[in-house]
């Protein structure tokens, strides 16, 4: 069966199913059902919406029904799972056979879609696509040639995941080590605070002012600094608790050096095998190392004059990356993402790097008893004080087919999906919405939303479609100990060949 006939067959099946649904309603409701069927068939207009991910079906179908009822129109969602999706859109548009008026597309393909007329500048009559609703990263992902050519629907990026129980254990050990080793004036400060607290508990706070060193003798306390080791057991407990709170409040690493400090001082408890592991074989979980210092087409990822991979900053970051292998000893050819997440669930690691899907995965593991500890999410540490970590992000967007004669209605449905109905997205299909307001009730997504807002969107430049394979190979060689400068230069030469 050729493409044209296959698409027509799908449409006929959908129409037949719709007819059966309304026939069923008519049987159950008598004349009321008949009126409903009549109203359905008399709707004013029809658009077709294509998507390729079956996980979105519940979300898309519900949105189509609700939007259709509110606007007295038909919206036919079509799940099209073919190998060459954009070419299928193109063929349907050329032959004008139930072509998609709007469809879902990865933003990395927007240049090709725009140049072939399969994506056109959005109308956005409702003013949805602004920074009031989307981060700049989301808007950049759907911008081509300084025009918005899509509505950002959902994203994926990565973040740091950590075992809270292990981090608490480390913080307690660190607090004790500090008290045993650092200058004694800290202990005095905490000791005085403890005395004040005890006096207040004795209902003497109405006449007792805050103590300072000059008043210590008045209350028969040794005016000399009090070492931690000379405190009573009760006093040690209070001082240690105070110090622990201080250490834990700043325990999450802000830079790689802080992460390595934890790695050096963490005494792994029973069941733990190390401080950190992640899928070092996948560029999606490595790109954060160089995201702040490379340029893949400028802010919108579509400027061929702004390609920079081999520079001083990228070489610094790649050297850092190579150095990490000395601490974490991860075999790149023996690790994959699923195993990494399972190891984290099993309590084998303090930290890992995971994509947004991990939120639902860990919730389920906690609910069914496969994970016995508390966990949380954090921003990935910066490379150093000057170079940020910046993740890669992917965005799936709704584009309006340039061949469609129903662009106004298609734009309205697209705006509805990414704004009015966006709050339903994660709950129905586990995809984090690109809309900054839509994920508010899902606390686990807060950090991922923040990482996405700071991320580097995939470039749209057609010549860079294989850049991720090249970067993945580069990171693999660097991790294995190959010379950073030589490998960076080789990558530069390879990328130059893309544009010949």
CSV table of C-alpha atoms in Angstrom, one decimal:
chain,number,residue,atom,x,y,z
A,1,UNK,CA,0.0,0.0,0.0
A,2,UNK,CA,1.5,3.4,-1.0
A,3,UNK,CA,1.7,6.3,1.3
A,4,UNK,CA,-1.3,8.1,-0.1
A,5,UNK,CA,-3.6,5.1,0.3
A,6,UNK,CA,-2.3,4.4,3.8
A,7,UNK,CA,-3.0,7.9,5.1
A,8,UNK,CA,-6.5,7.8,3.6
A,9,UNK,CA,-7.1,4.4,5.2
A,10,UNK,CA,-6.1,5.8,8.6
A,11,UNK,CA,-8.5,8.7,8.2
A,12,UNK,CA,-11.4,6.4,7.2
A,13,UNK,CA,-10.7,4.2,10.3
A,14,UNK,CA,-10.8,7.3,12.5
A,15,UNK,CA,-14.0,8.6,11.0
A,16,UNK,CA,-15.6,5.2,11.3
A,17,UNK,CA,-14.5,5.0,15.0
A,18,UNK,CA,-15.9,8.4,15.7
A,19,UNK,CA,-19.2,7.4,14.0
A,20,UNK,CA,-19.4,4.3,16.2
A,21,UNK,CA,-18.8,6.3,19.4
A,22,UNK,CA,-21.6,8.8,18.6
A,23,UNK,CA,-23.9,6.0,17.4
A,24,UNK,CA,-23.4,4.4,20.9
A,25,UNK,CA,-24.3,7.6,22.5
A,26,UNK,CA,-27.4,7.9,20.5
A,27,UNK,CA,-28.5,4.3,21.5
A,28,UNK,CA,-28.0,5.2,25.2
A,29,UNK,CA,-29.5,8.6,25.2
A,30,UNK,CA,-32.4,8.4,22.7
A,31,UNK,CA,-33.3,11.7,21.1
A,32,UNK,CA,-30.6,13.5,23.2
A,33,UNK,CA,-27.9,11.3,21.7
A,34,UNK,CA,-29.4,12.1,18.2
A,35,UNK,CA,-29.1,15.8,18.9
A,36,UNK,CA,-25.5,15.4,20.0
A,37,UNK,CA,-24.6,13.4,16.9
A,38,UNK,CA,-26.3,16.0,14.7
A,39,UNK,CA,-24.4,18.8,16.4
A,40,UNK,CA,-21.1,16.9,16.0
A,41,UNK,CA,-21.6,16.4,12.2
A,42,UNK,CA,-22.7,20.1,11.8
A,43,UNK,CA,-19.5,21.6,13.3
A,44,UNK,CA,-18.1,24.4,11.2
A,45,UNK,CA,-14.6,23.3,10.3
A,46,UNK,CA,-12.1,20.5,10.5
A,47,UNK,CA,-8.3,20.3,11.1
A,48,UNK,CA,-5.9,17.3,11.2
A,49,UNK,CA,-3.2,17.1,13.8
A,50,UNK,CA,-0.3,14.7,13.5
A,51,UNK,CA,2.1,13.4,16.2
A,52,UNK,CA,4.5,10.4,16.3
A,53,UNK,CA,4.8,9.5,20.0
A,54,UNK,CA,2.1,7.1,21.3
A,55,UNK,CA,2.7,8.2,24.8
A,56,UNK,CA,1.0,11.5,23.9
A,57,UNK,CA,-2.3,9.9,22.7
A,58,UNK,CA,-4.3,10.5,25.9
A,59,UNK,CA,-3.2,14.1,26.1
A,60,UNK,CA,-3.8,14.9,22.4
A,61,UNK,CA,-7.1,13.1,22.1
A,62,UNK,CA,-8.5,14.7,25.2
A,63,UNK,CA,-7.4,18.2,24.1
A,64,UNK,CA,-8.9,17.6,20.6
A,65,UNK,CA,-12.2,16.7,22.1
A,66,UNK,CA,-12.3,19.6,24.5
A,67,UNK,CA,-11.1,22.2,22.0
A,68,UNK,CA,-13.5,20.9,19.4
A,69,UNK,CA,-16.5,21.2,21.7
A,70,UNK,CA,-15.5,24.7,22.9
A,71,UNK,CA,-15.0,26.0,19.3
A,72,UNK,CA,-17.6,23.9,17.4
A,73,UNK,CA,-14.9,22.4,15.2
A,74,UNK,CA,-13.5,18.9,14.4
A,75,UNK,CA,-9.9,18.1,15.4
A,76,UNK,CA,-8.7,14.7,14.2
A,77,UNK,CA,-5.5,13.6,15.9
A,78,UNK,CA,-3.4,11.1,13.9
A,79,UNK,CA,-0.6,9.0,15.4
A,80,UNK,CA,1.9,8.6,12.5
A,81,UNK,CA,4.7,6.2,13.5
A,82,UNK,CA,6.9,6.0,10.4
A,83,UNK,CA,10.7,6.1,10.1
A,84,UNK,CA,10.9,9.3,8.1
A,85,UNK,CA,8.2,11.4,9.7
A,86,UNK,CA,9.0,14.8,8.1
A,87,UNK,CA,9.1,13.2,4.7
A,88,UNK,CA,5.7,11.7,5.3
A,89,UNK,CA,4.3,15.1,6.3
A,90,UNK,CA,5.8,16.4,3.1
A,91,UNK,CA,4.3,13.7,0.9
A,92,UNK,CA,0.8,14.2,2.4
A,93,UNK,CA,1.1,18.0,1.9
A,94,UNK,CA,2.1,17.6,-1.7
A,95,UNK,CA,-0.8,15.4,-2.5
A,96,UNK,CA,-3.2,17.3,-0.3
A,97,UNK,CA,-4.7,14.1,1.2
A,98,UNK,CA,-5.8,14.8,4.8
A,99,UNK,CA,-2.5,16.5,5.3
A,100,UNK,CA,-1.7,17.8,8.8
A,101,UNK,CA,-2.7,21.4,9.4
A,102,UNK,CA,-0.5,21.3,12.5
A,103,UNK,CA,1.9,18.6,13.7
A,104,UNK,CA,4.4,17.9,16.4
A,105,UNK,CA,8.1,18.1,15.5
A,106,UNK,CA,11.5,18.1,17.3
A,107,UNK,CA,12.9,21.6,17.1
A,108,UNK,CA,16.2,20.3,15.6
A,109,UNK,CA,14.3,19.7,12.4
A,110,UNK,CA,12.8,23.2,12.1
A,111,UNK,CA,15.3,24.5,9.5
A,112,UNK,CA,14.4,21.7,7.1
A,113,UNK,CA,10.7,22.1,7.8
A,114,UNK,CA,10.8,25.8,7.3
A,115,UNK,CA,12.9,25.8,4.1
A,116,UNK,CA,10.5,23.2,2.6
A,117,UNK,CA,7.4,25.2,3.5
A,118,UNK,CA,6.3,22.6,6.0
A,119,UNK,CA,6.6,25.1,8.9
A,120,UNK,CA,5.6,28.7,8.8
A,121,UNK,CA,5.7,31.6,11.1
A,122,UNK,CA,3.1,31.2,13.8
A,123,UNK,CA,0.2,33.7,14.1
A,124,UNK,CA,-0.2,33.5,17.9
A,125,UNK,CA,-3.3,35.7,18.1
A,126,UNK,CA,-3.6,34.9,21.8
A,127,UNK,CA,-0.1,36.1,22.5
A,128,UNK,CA,0.9,32.8,24.1
A,129,UNK,CA,4.5,32.6,23.0
A,130,UNK,CA,6.1,35.2,25.2
A,131,UNK,CA,8.5,35.2,28.2
A,132,UNK,CA,5.4,35.5,30.4
A,133,UNK,CA,4.7,31.8,29.6
A,134,UNK,CA,8.0,30.4,28.4
A,135,UNK,CA,11.7,30.6,29.2
A,136,UNK,CA,14.1,32.2,26.7
A,137,UNK,CA,15.5,28.7,26.0
A,138,UNK,CA,12.0,27.5,25.0
A,139,UNK,CA,11.4,30.5,22.8
A,140,UNK,CA,14.9,30.2,21.2
A,141,UNK,CA,14.2,26.5,20.4
A,142,UNK,CA,11.2,27.5,18.2
A,143,UNK,CA,12.9,30.5,16.6
A,144,UNK,CA,14.3,30.3,13.1
A,145,UNK,CA,15.6,33.3,11.1
A,146,UNK,CA,14.3,35.6,13.9
A,147,UNK,CA,10.8,34.3,13.5
A,148,UNK,CA,8.8,32.1,15.8
A,149,UNK,CA,8.0,29.0,13.8
A,150,UNK,CA,6.5,26.8,16.5
A,151,UNK,CA,4.8,26.5,19.8
A,152,UNK,CA,7.0,24.8,22.4
A,153,UNK,CA,5.1,21.9,24.0
A,154,UNK,CA,7.4,19.8,26.1
A,155,UNK,CA,11.1,19.4,26.9
A,156,UNK,CA,13.7,17.1,28.2
A,157,UNK,CA,17.0,17.9,29.9
A,158,UNK,CA,19.0,16.5,32.8
A,159,UNK,CA,19.7,17.4,36.5
A,160,UNK,CA,21.6,16.1,39.5
A,161,UNK,CA,19.8,13.5,41.6
A,162,UNK,CA,21.0,12.7,45.1
A,163,UNK,CA,20.4,10.4,48.0
A,164,UNK,CA,19.4,12.7,50.9
A,165,UNK,CA,20.2,10.1,53.5
A,166,UNK,CA,23.7,9.7,52.3
A,167,UNK,CA,24.2,13.4,52.1
A,168,UNK,CA,23.0,13.8,55.6
A,169,UNK,CA,25.5,11.2,56.8
A,170,UNK,CA,28.3,13.0,55.0
A,171,UNK,CA,27.3,16.3,56.5
A,172,UNK,CA,27.3,14.8,60.0
A,173,UNK,CA,30.7,13.4,59.5
A,174,UNK,CA,32.0,16.6,58.1
A,175,UNK,CA,30.5,18.7,60.9
A,176,UNK,CA,32.2,16.4,63.5
A,177,UNK,CA,35.5,16.7,61.7
A,178,UNK,CA,35.3,20.5,61.6
A,179,UNK,CA,34.6,20.7,65.3
A,180,UNK,CA,37.5,18.4,66.1
A,181,UNK,CA,40.0,20.3,63.9
A,182,UNK,CA,39.0,23.9,63.4
A,183,UNK,CA,39.8,26.9,65.6
A,184,UNK,CA,38.1,26.8,69.0
A,185,UNK,CA,36.4,30.2,68.8
A,186,UNK,CA,33.7,28.6,66.7
A,187,UNK,CA,32.9,26.3,69.6
A,188,UNK,CA,32.7,29.2,72.0
A,189,UNK,CA,30.2,30.9,69.8
A,190,UNK,CA,28.0,27.9,69.7
A,191,UNK,CA,28.5,27.3,73.4
A,192,UNK,CA,27.3,30.8,74.3
A,193,UNK,CA,24.3,30.4,72.0
A,194,UNK,CA,23.5,27.2,73.9
A,195,UNK,CA,23.8,29.0,77.3
A,196,UNK,CA,21.5,31.7,76.1
A,197,UNK,CA,18.9,29.1,75.0
A,198,UNK,CA,19.1,27.4,78.3
A,199,UNK,CA,18.5,30.6,80.2
A,200,UNK,CA,15.6,31.5,78.0
A,201,UNK,CA,14.1,28.1,78.7
A,202,UNK,CA,14.4,28.9,82.4
A,203,UNK,CA,12.1,31.9,81.9
A,204,UNK,CA,15.0,34.3,82.6
A,205,UNK,CA,14.9,35.8,79.2
A,206,UNK,CA,13.2,38.9,80.5
A,207,UNK,CA,16.3,40.1,82.3
A,208,UNK,CA,19.1,38.2,80.4
A,209,UNK,CA,20.7,40.0,77.5
A,210,UNK,CA,22.6,38.3,74.8
A,211,UNK,CA,25.8,37.0,76.2
A,212,UNK,CA,29.2,38.1,74.7
A,213,UNK,CA,32.7,37.3,75.9
A,214,UNK,CA,32.9,40.2,78.3
A,215,UNK,CA,29.9,38.8,80.3
A,216,UNK,CA,31.0,35.2,80.5
A,217,UNK,CA,32.7,35.5,84.0
A,218,UNK,CA,29.5,37.0,85.4
A,219,UNK,CA,27.8,33.7,84.9
A,220,UNK,CA,30.8,31.7,86.1
A,221,UNK,CA,31.7,30.4,82.7
A,222,UNK,CA,35.3,30.0,81.8
A,223,UNK,CA,36.2,33.0,79.8
A,224,UNK,CA,38.7,31.0,77.8
A,225,UNK,CA,37.7,29.5,74.5
A,226,UNK,CA,36.0,26.1,75.0
A,227,UNK,CA,37.3,23.3,72.9
A,228,UNK,CA,34.8,20.8,71.6
A,229,UNK,CA,36.5,17.9,73.3
A,230,UNK,CA,36.1,19.6,76.7
A,231,UNK,CA,32.3,20.1,76.4
A,232,UNK,CA,30.0,17.8,78.3
A,233,UNK,CA,28.2,15.2,76.2
A,234,UNK,CA,25.0,17.2,76.3
A,235,UNK,CA,26.8,20.3,75.1
A,236,UNK,CA,28.6,18.4,72.4
A,237,UNK,CA,25.3,17.1,71.1
A,238,UNK,CA,23.9,20.7,70.8
A,239,UNK,CA,27.0,22.1,69.2
A,240,UNK,CA,27.3,19.2,66.8
A,241,UNK,CA,23.6,19.6,65.8
A,242,UNK,CA,24.2,23.3,65.1
A,243,UNK,CA,27.3,22.6,63.0
A,244,UNK,CA,25.5,19.8,61.1
A,245,UNK,CA,22.7,22.2,60.2
A,246,UNK,CA,25.2,24.7,58.9
A,247,UNK,CA,27.2,22.1,56.9
A,248,UNK,CA,24.0,20.4,55.4
A,249,UNK,CA,22.6,23.8,54.3
A,250,UNK,CA,25.6,24.2,52.0
A,251,UNK,CA,26.3,20.5,51.3
A,252,UNK,CA,25.2,20.4,47.7
A,253,UNK,CA,28.2,21.1,45.5
A,254,UNK,CA,28.1,24.3,43.5
A,255,UNK,CA,31.3,23.5,41.5
A,256,UNK,CA,33.2,20.4,40.4
A,257,UNK,CA,35.8,21.1,43.1
A,258,UNK,CA,33.2,21.0,45.8
A,259,UNK,CA,31.9,17.7,44.3
A,260,UNK,CA,35.4,16.2,44.4
A,261,UNK,CA,35.7,17.4,48.0
A,262,UNK,CA,32.7,15.3,48.9
A,263,UNK,CA,34.1,12.4,46.9
A,264,UNK,CA,37.4,12.6,48.8
A,265,UNK,CA,35.7,12.6,52.3
A,266,UNK,CA,32.7,10.4,51.8
A,267,UNK,CA,32.8,7.2,53.8
A,268,UNK,CA,30.4,5.0,51.9
A,269,UNK,CA,27.9,3.2,54.2
A,270,UNK,CA,26.9,-0.4,53.8
A,271,UNK,CA,25.3,-0.9,50.4
A,272,UNK,CA,26.9,2.1,48.8
A,273,UNK,CA,29.5,1.5,46.1
A,274,UNK,CA,30.7,5.0,45.4
A,275,UNK,CA,29.9,8.7,45.3
A,276,UNK,CA,28.7,9.2,41.8
A,277,UNK,CA,28.1,7.5,38.5
A,278,UNK,CA,26.3,8.6,35.3
A,279,UNK,CA,26.0,7.4,31.7
A,280,UNK,CA,29.3,8.8,30.4
A,281,UNK,CA,28.6,7.0,27.1
A,282,UNK,CA,25.7,9.3,26.2
A,283,UNK,CA,26.3,12.9,25.1
A,284,UNK,CA,23.0,13.9,26.6
A,285,UNK,CA,24.4,13.4,30.1
A,286,UNK,CA,27.9,14.9,29.2
A,287,UNK,CA,27.1,18.0,27.3
A,288,UNK,CA,26.8,20.1,30.5
A,289,UNK,CA,30.6,20.0,30.7
A,290,UNK,CA,31.0,22.2,27.6
A,291,UNK,CA,27.6,23.8,27.1
A,292,UNK,CA,28.7,27.2,28.4
A,293,UNK,CA,31.8,27.5,26.3
A,294,UNK,CA,30.8,26.1,22.9
A,295,UNK,CA,28.6,27.7,20.3
A,296,UNK,CA,26.3,25.7,18.0
A,297,UNK,CA,24.6,28.3,15.9
A,298,UNK,CA,24.1,31.2,18.3
A,299,UNK,CA,21.2,31.7,20.7
A,300,UNK,CA,18.6,30.2,18.4
A,301,UNK,CA,20.9,27.5,17.0
A,302,UNK,CA,20.4,28.6,13.3
A,303,UNK,CA,23.4,30.9,12.6
A,304,UNK,CA,26.1,29.1,10.6
A,305,UNK,CA,28.6,31.9,11.3
A,306,UNK,CA,28.5,31.1,15.0
A,307,UNK,CA,30.1,27.6,15.3
A,308,UNK,CA,32.8,27.3,17.9
A,309,UNK,CA,33.8,24.0,19.5
A,310,UNK,CA,37.6,24.1,19.8
A,311,UNK,CA,38.5,27.1,22.0
A,312,UNK,CA,40.3,27.7,25.3
A,313,UNK,CA,37.1,27.2,27.3
A,314,UNK,CA,36.2,23.9,25.7
A,315,UNK,CA,39.7,22.5,26.2
A,316,UNK,CA,39.6,23.5,29.9
A,317,UNK,CA,36.3,21.8,30.3
A,318,UNK,CA,37.4,18.6,28.5
A,319,UNK,CA,40.5,18.5,30.8
A,320,UNK,CA,38.2,18.7,33.8
A,321,UNK,CA,36.1,15.9,32.3
A,322,UNK,CA,39.1,13.7,31.8
A,323,UNK,CA,40.2,14.3,35.4
A,324,UNK,CA,36.8,13.2,36.7
A,325,UNK,CA,37.6,9.6,35.5
A,326,UNK,CA,40.3,9.5,38.1
A,327,UNK,CA,37.7,9.9,40.8
A,328,UNK,CA,34.8,7.9,39.6
A,329,UNK,CA,36.3,5.1,37.6
A,330,UNK,CA,33.3,4.6,35.3
A,331,UNK,CA,33.8,2.1,32.4
A,332,UNK,CA,32.2,3.9,29.5
A,333,UNK,CA,31.6,0.7,27.5
A,334,UNK,CA,29.9,-1.0,30.5
A,335,UNK,CA,27.4,1.6,31.5
A,336,UNK,CA,24.0,2.6,30.3
A,337,UNK,CA,21.3,4.9,31.6
A,338,UNK,CA,18.9,2.2,32.8
A,339,UNK,CA,21.6,0.5,34.9
A,340,UNK,CA,22.7,3.9,36.4
A,341,UNK,CA,19.1,4.7,37.5
A,342,UNK,CA,18.7,1.2,38.9
A,343,UNK,CA,22.0,1.5,40.9
A,344,UNK,CA,20.7,4.7,42.3
A,345,UNK,CA,17.4,3.1,43.3
A,346,UNK,CA,19.4,0.3,45.0
A,347,UNK,CA,21.3,2.8,47.1
A,348,UNK,CA,24.6,2.3,45.5
A,349,UNK,CA,25.4,6.0,44.8
A,350,UNK,CA,25.2,9.4,46.4
A,351,UNK,CA,24.8,11.3,43.2
A,352,UNK,CA,23.9,10.7,39.6
A,353,UNK,CA,22.8,12.7,36.5
A,354,UNK,CA,19.4,11.8,35.1
A,355,UNK,CA,16.8,13.2,32.6
A,356,UNK,CA,13.4,14.4,33.5
A,357,UNK,CA,11.8,10.9,33.2
A,358,UNK,CA,13.6,10.0,36.4
A,359,UNK,CA,11.0,12.0,38.4
A,360,UNK,CA,8.3,9.5,37.7
A,361,UNK,CA,10.6,6.5,37.9
A,362,UNK,CA,11.8,7.4,41.4
A,363,UNK,CA,8.3,8.1,42.6
A,364,UNK,CA,7.1,4.7,41.5
A,365,UNK,CA,10.2,3.0,43.1
A,366,UNK,CA,9.5,4.8,46.4
A,367,UNK,CA,5.8,4.0,46.3
A,368,UNK,CA,6.2,0.3,45.7
A,369,UNK,CA,9.0,-0.1,48.3
A,370,UNK,CA,11.9,-0.7,45.9
A,371,UNK,CA,13.7,2.4,47.2
A,372,UNK,CA,14.0,2.9,51.0
A,373,UNK,CA,15.7,6.3,51.2
A,374,UNK,CA,14.8,9.9,50.6
A,375,UNK,CA,16.0,11.6,47.5
A,376,UNK,CA,15.9,15.0,45.8
A,377,UNK,CA,17.1,16.9,42.8
A,378,UNK,CA,19.6,19.7,42.3
A,379,UNK,CA,21.3,21.8,39.6
A,380,UNK,CA,24.4,20.2,38.1
A,381,UNK,CA,27.5,21.8,39.6
A,382,UNK,CA,29.3,24.4,37.6
A,383,UNK,CA,32.7,23.6,36.1
A,384,UNK,CA,34.4,26.2,38.2
A,385,UNK,CA,33.8,29.8,39.5
A,386,UNK,CA,34.0,31.2,35.9
A,387,UNK,CA,32.4,28.5,33.7
A,388,UNK,CA,28.8,27.4,34.3
A,389,UNK,CA,27.4,24.0,33.6
A,390,UNK,CA,24.8,24.2,30.8
A,391,UNK,CA,22.8,21.2,29.8
A,392,UNK,CA,21.6,20.2,26.4
A,393,UNK,CA,17.8,20.3,26.0
A,394,UNK,CA,15.4,18.9,23.5
A,395,UNK,CA,12.1,20.5,22.8
A,396,UNK,CA,9.1,19.1,20.9
A,397,UNK,CA,7.1,21.9,19.3
A,398,UNK,CA,3.8,22.2,17.4
A,399,UNK,CA,4.3,23.7,13.9
A,400,UNK,CA,1.8,25.0,11.5
A,401,UNK,CA,2.0,23.4,8.0
A,402,UNK,CA,2.7,26.1,5.4
A,403,UNK,CA,0.5,24.2,2.9
A,404,UNK,CA,-2.6,24.2,5.2
A,405,UNK,CA,-5.6,26.3,4.3
A,406,UNK,CA,-6.7,26.2,8.0
A,407,UNK,CA,-3.8,28.1,9.6
A,408,UNK,CA,-5.9,30.3,11.8
A,409,UNK,CA,-7.7,27.3,13.4
A,410,UNK,CA,-4.5,25.3,13.5
A,411,UNK,CA,-2.7,28.1,15.4
A,412,UNK,CA,-5.6,28.3,17.8
A,413,UNK,CA,-5.4,24.6,18.6
A,414,UNK,CA,-1.6,24.8,19.0
A,415,UNK,CA,-1.9,27.7,21.4
A,416,UNK,CA,-4.5,25.7,23.4
A,417,UNK,CA,-2.2,22.7,23.6
A,418,UNK,CA,0.8,24.6,24.9
A,419,UNK,CA,-1.1,27.0,27.2
A,420,UNK,CA,-4.7,26.3,28.3
A,421,UNK,CA,-4.3,22.6,28.3
A,422,UNK,CA,-0.6,22.5,29.3
A,423,UNK,CA,-1.3,21.7,32.9
A,424,UNK,CA,-2.6,18.3,31.8
A,425,UNK,CA,0.5,17.3,30.0
A,426,UNK,CA,2.7,15.7,32.7
A,427,UNK,CA,-0.1,14.0,34.5
A,428,UNK,CA,-1.4,12.3,31.3
A,429,UNK,CA,1.8,11.3,29.6
A,430,UNK,CA,4.8,12.1,31.9
A,431,UNK,CA,6.2,14.8,29.6
A,432,UNK,CA,7.3,18.1,31.4
A,433,UNK,CA,5.6,21.0,29.8
A,434,UNK,CA,7.7,23.8,28.4
A,435,UNK,CA,5.2,26.3,29.8
A,436,UNK,CA,6.7,27.8,33.0
A,437,UNK,CA,3.3,27.6,34.8
A,438,UNK,CA,2.2,24.1,33.9
A,439,UNK,CA,4.4,22.0,36.2
A,440,UNK,CA,3.8,23.9,39.4
A,441,UNK,CA,2.1,21.0,41.2
A,442,UNK,CA,4.9,18.6,40.5
A,443,UNK,CA,7.7,19.5,42.9
A,444,UNK,CA,10.1,17.0,41.3
A,445,UNK,CA,10.1,19.0,38.1
A,446,UNK,CA,11.2,22.3,39.7
A,447,UNK,CA,14.9,21.7,39.2
A,448,UNK,CA,14.4,20.3,35.7
A,449,UNK,CA,12.4,23.5,34.8
A,450,UNK,CA,15.3,25.6,36.1
A,451,UNK,CA,17.9,23.5,34.1
A,452,UNK,CA,15.8,23.8,31.0
A,453,UNK,CA,15.6,27.6,31.3
A,454,UNK,CA,19.5,27.7,31.4
A,455,UNK,CA,20.0,25.0,28.7
A,456,UNK,CA,21.4,25.0,25.2
A,457,UNK,CA,18.7,24.0,22.7
A,458,UNK,CA,19.6,21.6,19.9
A,459,UNK,CA,20.8,23.4,16.8
A,460,UNK,CA,18.6,23.6,13.8
A,461,UNK,CA,21.4,23.8,11.2
A,462,UNK,CA,21.0,20.9,8.8
A,463,UNK,CA,24.7,20.4,8.4
A,464,UNK,CA,25.0,19.8,12.1
A,465,UNK,CA,22.6,16.9,12.2
A,466,UNK,CA,25.4,14.5,13.0
A,467,UNK,CA,27.2,16.7,15.5
A,468,UNK,CA,26.0,14.7,18.5
A,469,UNK,CA,27.6,11.5,17.2
A,470,UNK,CA,30.9,13.3,16.8
A,471,UNK,CA,30.7,14.9,20.2
A,472,UNK,CA,29.8,11.5,21.8
A,473,UNK,CA,32.8,10.0,20.2
A,474,UNK,CA,35.0,12.9,21.3
A,475,UNK,CA,33.9,12.5,25.0
A,476,UNK,CA,34.5,8.8,24.8
A,477,UNK,CA,38.1,9.3,23.7
A,478,UNK,CA,38.7,12.0,26.2
A,479,UNK,CA,37.3,9.8,29.0
A,480,UNK,CA,39.7,7.1,27.9
A,481,UNK,CA,42.7,9.4,28.2
A,482,UNK,CA,43.4,10.7,24.7
A,483,UNK,CA,45.0,14.0,24.3
A,484,UNK,CA,42.5,16.9,24.7
A,485,UNK,CA,44.1,19.4,22.3
A,486,UNK,CA,44.6,16.9,19.6
A,487,UNK,CA,41.0,15.5,19.9
A,488,UNK,CA,39.5,19.0,20.0
A,489,UNK,CA,41.4,20.0,16.8
A,490,UNK,CA,40.3,16.8,15.0
A,491,UNK,CA,36.7,17.6,15.9
A,492,UNK,CA,37.1,21.1,14.6
A,493,UNK,CA,38.3,19.8,11.3
A,494,UNK,CA,35.5,17.3,11.1
A,495,UNK,CA,32.8,20.0,11.7
A,496,UNK,CA,34.4,22.1,9.0
A,497,UNK,CA,33.9,19.3,6.5
A,498,UNK,CA,30.1,19.4,7.2
A,499,UNK,CA,29.9,22.7,5.5
A,500,UNK,CA,31.9,22.0,2.4
